[in-house]
Amino acid sequence: MNKVSPITPEVIKTHGLSDDEYKKVLEVLGREPNLLELGIFSVMWSEHCSYKSSKKWLKTLPTTAAWVICGPGENAGVIDIGEGLAAIFKMESHNHPSFIEPYQGAATGVGGILRDVFTMGARPIANMNALRFGSPDHPKTKHLVRGVVAGISGYGNCVGVPTVGGEVNFHPSYNGNILVNAMTLGLAQQDKIFYSAAAGAGNPVVYVGSKTGRDGIHGATMASAEFDANSEEKRPTVQVGDPFTEKLLIEACMELMNTDAIQSIQDMGAAGLTSSSFEMASKGGMGVELNMETVPQREEGMTPYEMMLSESQERMLIILKPGKEDIARKIFEKWELDFAVIGHLTDTGRMILKFHGDVVCDLPIDPLAQASPEYDRPWVPSPKLPVVAASSVKDVPWRDALKILMGCPDIASRRWIWEQYDHMVMTDTTQRPGGDAAVVRIHNSNRALAITTDVTPRYVKADPFEGGKQAVAETWRNLTAVGARPLAITDNLNFGNPQKPEIMGQIVEAINGIGEACKALDYPVISGNVSLYNETDGAPILPTPAIGGVGLIDNLDVMTTVAFKAEGEAIILLGHKDDAGWLGQSLYLREVAGEEIGAPPPVDLAFERKVGDTVRGLITGRKITACHDLSDGGLLVAIAEMALAGNIGAALENIAGHAALFGEDQARYIVSAKNAAAVLEAAKAAGIPAQHIGKTGGTAITLSGEAFELAALRQLHEGWFPAYMAQ
């Protein structure tokens, strides 16, 4: 066994292992590791790869349903969408890399999530993202926005997968630690889904894609640590992406998947060759022997340590069936990609790495892949905040408040962003960015998948349990509002340092809230990602458990959008309880009254489901012409968005007071209808509140004898982002 360098306490510390964890390493091995082995333990036991602080709680989430084919544990989750097809999707974070190098960080985040999906046999059909930036007036924010958006568009556009929507928010808590969460949705034949568990002693282990370089070494370890004043020095741990190679890799893998050559397949994501080889072998109860000098390398003099820990992009690891090497080699050579047999499976349960004939690593596989530390970290519940009485909040004239809200960074149109994304490539995007959910046609059919991402971090900070529930319920509403039947979610749990009991409390309570909502809505978690240590110099981000939801539209002819369709139609508010008007943690309270206080709106999940099911029935029954769920900014903001989308005004009545106009109560929708009586009767039969509040028409929003012209509203709404980025 070659000794590379002595293992000192400082070396152990730089690899992110605690004293107790290093003791466990010694117990597992019965000896001191060499530097390569220490590096492998470091990345496999990092927070980013092992979920050591969260997996105790993640196990409590509901992950099964009759339509779930594969839940958490694979590269992505899989659901049955009928007619022999499966939808495969997942969301992942690339937060730390995107703060250090925004273009490459965001670009490689997109590339990585694409590989998670197509490695399972699915052709990617849509990308989404959930982005969080610091205060707009922070000196770095504009640079980060520009770089991240360019990275997402540069990669997604080149690889030919439409970016169909997402969300963008600003808050000072993200000044030193932005969030870039990327989601991909793909389609596969149910009888052609590929998994990662290795099998067959002697089967060849094949490396395909790009060559391995020194970029991204220790990326997983870096992603599992807080930032400090020296974070810029971590730039070498950010990977560099090549979307053109990714496109070739997709096509080559799809072609190989149409043969019978593949036994198992896995992308090389976080921790690169280390995690892919260990996880495949562990899932199959196998051992692996690799010859490191056969790994394709793009730099001279690379060591096994660098090769195993590199996170170079556009790479896959494949276990081939016996004798299928030539079939696979011809396919990858045709697509001008590297192909190398770098080793074989064994029945030893050990990872043996050789370099020019010498054994440089000899590790048991399961203790690294399965027996990583699992912590039950101390946590304290978040303090309950008082309910904010509407009467205690400054009542600003509705026109003044609407002007502030429609032009504020969190509500202003994101057109500047999504116009940089090719959201129409593949020609199946049926509902474009800007609505409640994106809709992508299932090719050559009249069915479609709806996809959305959402979370309201200020709610989660104020009450992690209710905020976790609300994030799930919001995606469920978004899907419902376009006429989709919500099927499952993926999550991306972004939090601060879990070693702080108050942060760990946020994690625990948010997961509990997510789980309760998923159970109540029959909306399981089928994949996800956890990103912790999102803080700089001890200052944490707002807790941000982003939720990505997917639903099915059985008949595209009944899909609805937020836009008012015609003049003279009834505007009806559904789900509005008599005591509505919740201003605590609302954008009105923050942007207009200048306060971030109070408890967030509670989520009544049984009521949420009843209202949503009723709305979906109205859509499929063709009784409504437009639909929009109520969220940030409340009722009047939702109506303004519908009016702008359709370029048709709204005359409103029977609404008074800032709480009714701008409160953010949950489980509510605005719909327009030609026949108001039919909608009101359906709501009454379902036992949900419904209120006829006005009619469409004109060129303004009018209320209480006052008007706000749509042209002026549009200028406010669509002008903020371009003006900000042009400064």
mmCIF file of N, CA, C and O in Angstrom, residues 582-623:
data_model
loop_
_atom_site.group_PDB
_atom_site.id
_atom_site.type_symbol
_atom_site.label_atom_id
_atom_site.label_comp_id
_atom_site.label_asym_id
_atom_site.label_seq_id
_atom_site.Cartn_x
_atom_site.Cartn_y
_atom_site.Cartn_z
ATOM 1 N N TRP A 582 -55.118 37.850 6.237
ATOM 2 C CA TRP A 582 -53.898 37.573 7.009
ATOM 3 C C TRP A 582 -52.740 38.421 6.476
ATOM 4 O O TRP A 582 -52.262 38.220 5.376
ATOM 5 N N LEU A 583 -52.280 39.347 7.306
ATOM 6 C CA LEU A 583 -51.212 40.246 6.884
ATOM 7 C C LEU A 583 -49.847 39.897 7.472
ATOM 8 O O LEU A 583 -48.831 40.411 7.025
ATOM 9 N N GLY A 584 -49.804 39.028 8.492
ATOM 10 C CA GLY A 584 -48.517 38.641 9.062
ATOM 11 C C GLY A 584 -47.626 37.992 8.020
ATOM 12 O O GLY A 584 -48.063 37.115 7.283
ATOM 13 N N GLN A 585 -46.353 38.437 7.910
ATOM 14 C CA GLN A 585 -45.360 37.937 6.956
ATOM 15 C C GLN A 585 -45.762 38.167 5.493
ATOM 16 O O GLN A 585 -45.161 37.590 4.591
ATOM 17 N N SER A 586 -46.757 39.010 5.249
ATOM 18 C CA SER A 586 -47.170 39.279 3.868
ATOM 19 C C SER A 586 -46.204 40.251 3.206
ATOM 20 O O SER A 586 -45.480 40.992 3.867
ATOM 21 N N LEU A 587 -46.227 40.257 1.878
ATOM 22 C CA LEU A 587 -45.424 41.245 1.165
ATOM 23 C C LEU A 587 -45.952 42.660 1.390
ATOM 24 O O LEU A 587 -45.184 43.617 1.380
ATOM 25 N N TYR A 588 -47.243 42.789 1.596
ATOM 26 C CA TYR A 588 -47.794 44.109 1.928
ATOM 27 C C TYR A 588 -47.133 44.625 3.204
ATOM 28 O O TYR A 588 -46.696 45.774 3.278
ATOM 29 N N LEU A 589 -47.060 43.762 4.200
ATOM 30 C CA LEU A 589 -46.469 44.173 5.475
ATOM 31 C C LEU A 589 -45.008 44.569 5.287
ATOM 32 O O LEU A 589 -44.553 45.579 5.837
ATOM 33 N N ARG A 590 -44.271 43.797 4.487
ATOM 34 C CA ARG A 590 -42.846 44.063 4.314
ATOM 35 C C ARG A 590 -42.583 45.249 3.390
ATOM 36 O O ARG A 590 -41.786 46.143 3.707
ATOM 37 N N GLU A 591 -43.215 45.266 2.244
ATOM 38 C CA GLU A 591 -42.904 46.262 1.220
ATOM 39 C C GLU A 591 -43.622 47.593 1.439
ATOM 40 O O GLU A 591 -43.088 48.652 1.108
ATOM 41 N N VAL A 592 -44.838 47.545 1.961
ATOM 42 C CA VAL A 592 -45.638 48.767 2.116
ATOM 43 C C VAL A 592 -45.522 49.332 3.520
ATOM 44 O O VAL A 592 -45.299 50.534 3.704
ATOM 45 N N ALA A 593 -45.650 48.445 4.525
ATOM 46 C CA ALA A 593 -45.593 48.908 5.912
ATOM 47 C C ALA A 593 -44.183 48.857 6.493
ATOM 48 O O ALA A 593 -43.936 49.394 7.571
ATOM 49 N N GLY A 594 -43.258 48.184 5.800
ATOM 50 C CA GLY A 594 -41.862 48.183 6.234
ATOM 51 C C GLY A 594 -41.554 47.289 7.410
ATOM 52 O O GLY A 594 -40.591 47.529 8.142
ATOM 53 N N GLU A 595 -42.320 46.204 7.588
ATOM 54 C CA GLU A 595 -42.090 45.311 8.729
ATOM 55 C C GLU A 595 -42.093 43.850 8.272
ATOM 56 O O GLU A 595 -42.884 43.455 7.415
ATOM 57 N N GLU A 596 -41.203 43.056 8.849
ATOM 58 C CA GLU A 596 -41.195 41.607 8.641
ATOM 59 C C GLU A 596 -41.478 40.958 9.988
ATOM 60 O O GLU A 596 -40.561 40.577 10.711
ATOM 61 N N ILE A 597 -42.747 40.833 10.322
ATOM 62 C CA ILE A 597 -43.107 40.362 11.660
ATOM 63 C C ILE A 597 -44.299 39.415 11.586
ATOM 64 O O ILE A 597 -44.987 39.314 10.576
ATOM 65 N N GLY A 598 -44.511 38.728 12.708
ATOM 66 C CA GLY A 598 -45.724 37.962 12.915
ATOM 67 C C GLY A 598 -45.689 36.546 12.387
ATOM 68 O O GLY A 598 -44.752 36.107 11.719
ATOM 69 N N ALA A 599 -46.755 35.827 12.721
ATOM 70 C CA ALA A 599 -46.932 34.455 12.252
ATOM 71 C C ALA A 599 -47.366 34.469 10.791
ATOM 72 O O ALA A 599 -48.067 35.376 10.351
ATOM 73 N N PRO A 600 -46.947 33.454 10.025
ATOM 74 C CA PRO A 600 -47.391 33.365 8.627
ATOM 75 C C PRO A 600 -48.806 32.803 8.572
ATOM 76 O O PRO A 600 -49.319 32.278 9.565
ATOM 77 N N PRO A 601 -49.451 32.880 7.423
ATOM 78 C CA PRO A 601 -50.811 32.334 7.323
ATOM 79 C C PRO A 601 -50.815 30.833 7.558
ATOM 80 O O PRO A 601 -49.967 30.111 7.030
ATOM 81 N N PRO A 602 -51.754 30.328 8.350
ATOM 82 C CA PRO A 602 -51.840 28.886 8.572
ATOM 83 C C PRO A 602 -52.391 28.181 7.339
ATOM 84 O O PRO A 602 -53.071 28.779 6.503
ATOM 85 N N VAL A 603 -52.067 26.899 7.242
ATOM 86 C CA VAL A 603 -52.505 26.099 6.093
ATOM 87 C C VAL A 603 -53.432 24.995 6.593
ATOM 88 O O VAL A 603 -53.008 24.094 7.317
ATOM 89 N N ASP A 604 -54.701 25.095 6.226
ATOM 90 C CA ASP A 604 -55.703 24.077 6.543
ATOM 91 C C ASP A 604 -55.698 23.082 5.382
ATOM 92 O O ASP A 604 -56.281 23.330 4.323
ATOM 93 N N LEU A 605 -55.027 21.964 5.569
ATOM 94 C CA LEU A 605 -54.781 21.050 4.460
ATOM 95 C C LEU A 605 -56.050 20.369 3.953
ATOM 96 O O LEU A 605 -56.206 20.156 2.742
ATOM 97 N N ALA A 606 -56.970 20.054 4.840
ATOM 98 C CA ALA A 606 -58.229 19.444 4.398
ATOM 99 C C ALA A 606 -59.016 20.434 3.543
ATOM 100 O O ALA A 606 -59.582 20.081 2.496
ATOM 101 N N PHE A 607 -59.034 21.685 3.968
ATOM 102 C CA PHE A 607 -59.717 22.732 3.203
ATOM 103 C C PHE A 607 -58.983 22.978 1.884
ATOM 104 O O PHE A 607 -59.603 23.145 0.831
ATOM 105 N N GLU A 608 -57.673 22.970 1.950
ATOM 106 C CA GLU A 608 -56.851 23.152 0.752
ATOM 107 C C GLU A 608 -57.223 22.118 -0.312
ATOM 108 O O GLU A 608 -57.415 22.445 -1.493
ATOM 109 N N ARG A 609 -57.333 20.884 0.130
ATOM 110 C CA ARG A 609 -57.639 19.817 -0.827
ATOM 111 C C ARG A 609 -59.051 19.953 -1.378
ATOM 112 O O ARG A 609 -59.276 19.766 -2.581
ATOM 113 N N LYS A 610 -59.992 20.303 -0.515
ATOM 114 C CA LYS A 610 -61.379 20.432 -0.971
ATOM 115 C C LYS A 610 -61.528 21.556 -1.993
ATOM 116 O O LYS A 610 -62.177 21.386 -3.034
ATOM 117 N N VAL A 611 -60.902 22.690 -1.723
ATOM 118 C CA VAL A 611 -60.989 23.814 -2.659
ATOM 119 C C VAL A 611 -60.298 23.462 -3.977
ATOM 120 O O VAL A 611 -60.837 23.691 -5.064
ATOM 121 N N GLY A 612 -59.094 22.897 -3.878
ATOM 122 C CA GLY A 612 -58.348 22.559 -5.087
ATOM 123 C C GLY A 612 -59.061 21.545 -5.955
ATOM 124 O O GLY A 612 -59.115 21.679 -7.189
ATOM 125 N N ASP A 613 -59.620 20.510 -5.332
ATOM 126 C CA ASP A 613 -60.346 19.504 -6.110
ATOM 127 C C ASP A 613 -61.556 20.120 -6.806
ATOM 128 O O ASP A 613 -61.894 19.755 -7.940
ATOM 129 N N THR A 614 -62.200 21.067 -6.131
ATOM 130 C CA THR A 614 -63.349 21.754 -6.738
ATOM 131 C C THR A 614 -62.912 22.591 -7.932
ATOM 132 O O THR A 614 -63.549 22.577 -8.992
ATOM 133 N N VAL A 615 -61.831 23.324 -7.767
ATOM 134 C CA VAL A 615 -61.323 24.155 -8.861
ATOM 135 C C VAL A 615 -60.940 23.285 -10.053
ATOM 136 O O VAL A 615 -61.252 23.608 -11.215
ATOM 137 N N ARG A 616 -60.276 22.173 -9.797
ATOM 138 C CA ARG A 616 -59.878 21.298 -10.886
ATOM 139 C C ARG A 616 -61.098 20.756 -11.618
ATOM 140 O O ARG A 616 -61.114 20.622 -12.851
ATOM 141 N N GLY A 617 -62.150 20.460 -10.848
ATOM 142 C CA GLY A 617 -63.387 20.008 -11.471
ATOM 143 C C GLY A 617 -64.018 21.080 -12.346
ATOM 144 O O GLY A 617 -64.564 20.788 -13.421
ATOM 145 N N LEU A 618 -63.945 22.330 -11.903
ATOM 146 C CA LEU A 618 -64.474 23.435 -12.708
ATOM 147 C C LEU A 618 -63.689 23.591 -14.009
ATOM 148 O O LEU A 618 -64.253 23.896 -15.063
ATOM 149 N N ILE A 619 -62.374 23.383 -13.921
ATOM 150 C CA ILE A 619 -61.534 23.504 -15.118
ATOM 151 C C ILE A 619 -61.840 22.378 -16.099
ATOM 152 O O ILE A 619 -62.088 22.620 -17.292
ATOM 153 N N THR A 620 -61.826 21.135 -15.613
ATOM 154 C CA THR A 620 -62.080 20.010 -16.512
ATOM 155 C C THR A 620 -63.514 20.023 -17.029
ATOM 156 O O THR A 620 -63.787 19.520 -18.123
ATOM 157 N N GLY A 621 -64.431 20.621 -16.275
ATOM 158 C CA GLY A 621 -65.814 20.753 -16.717
ATOM 159 C C GLY A 621 -66.054 21.960 -17.603
ATOM 160 O O GLY A 621 -67.204 22.227 -17.987
ATOM 161 N N ARG A 622 -64.983 22.713 -17.903
ATOM 162 C CA ARG A 622 -65.032 23.876 -18.795
ATOM 163 C C ARG A 622 -65.993 24.951 -18.299
ATOM 164 O O ARG A 622 -66.634 25.639 -19.091
ATOM 165 N N LYS A 623 -66.042 25.122 -17.004
ATOM 166 C CA LYS A 623 -66.929 26.134 -16.432
ATOM 167 C C LYS A 623 -66.221 27.447 -16.147
ATOM 168 O O LYS A 623 -66.871 28.439 -15.801
#
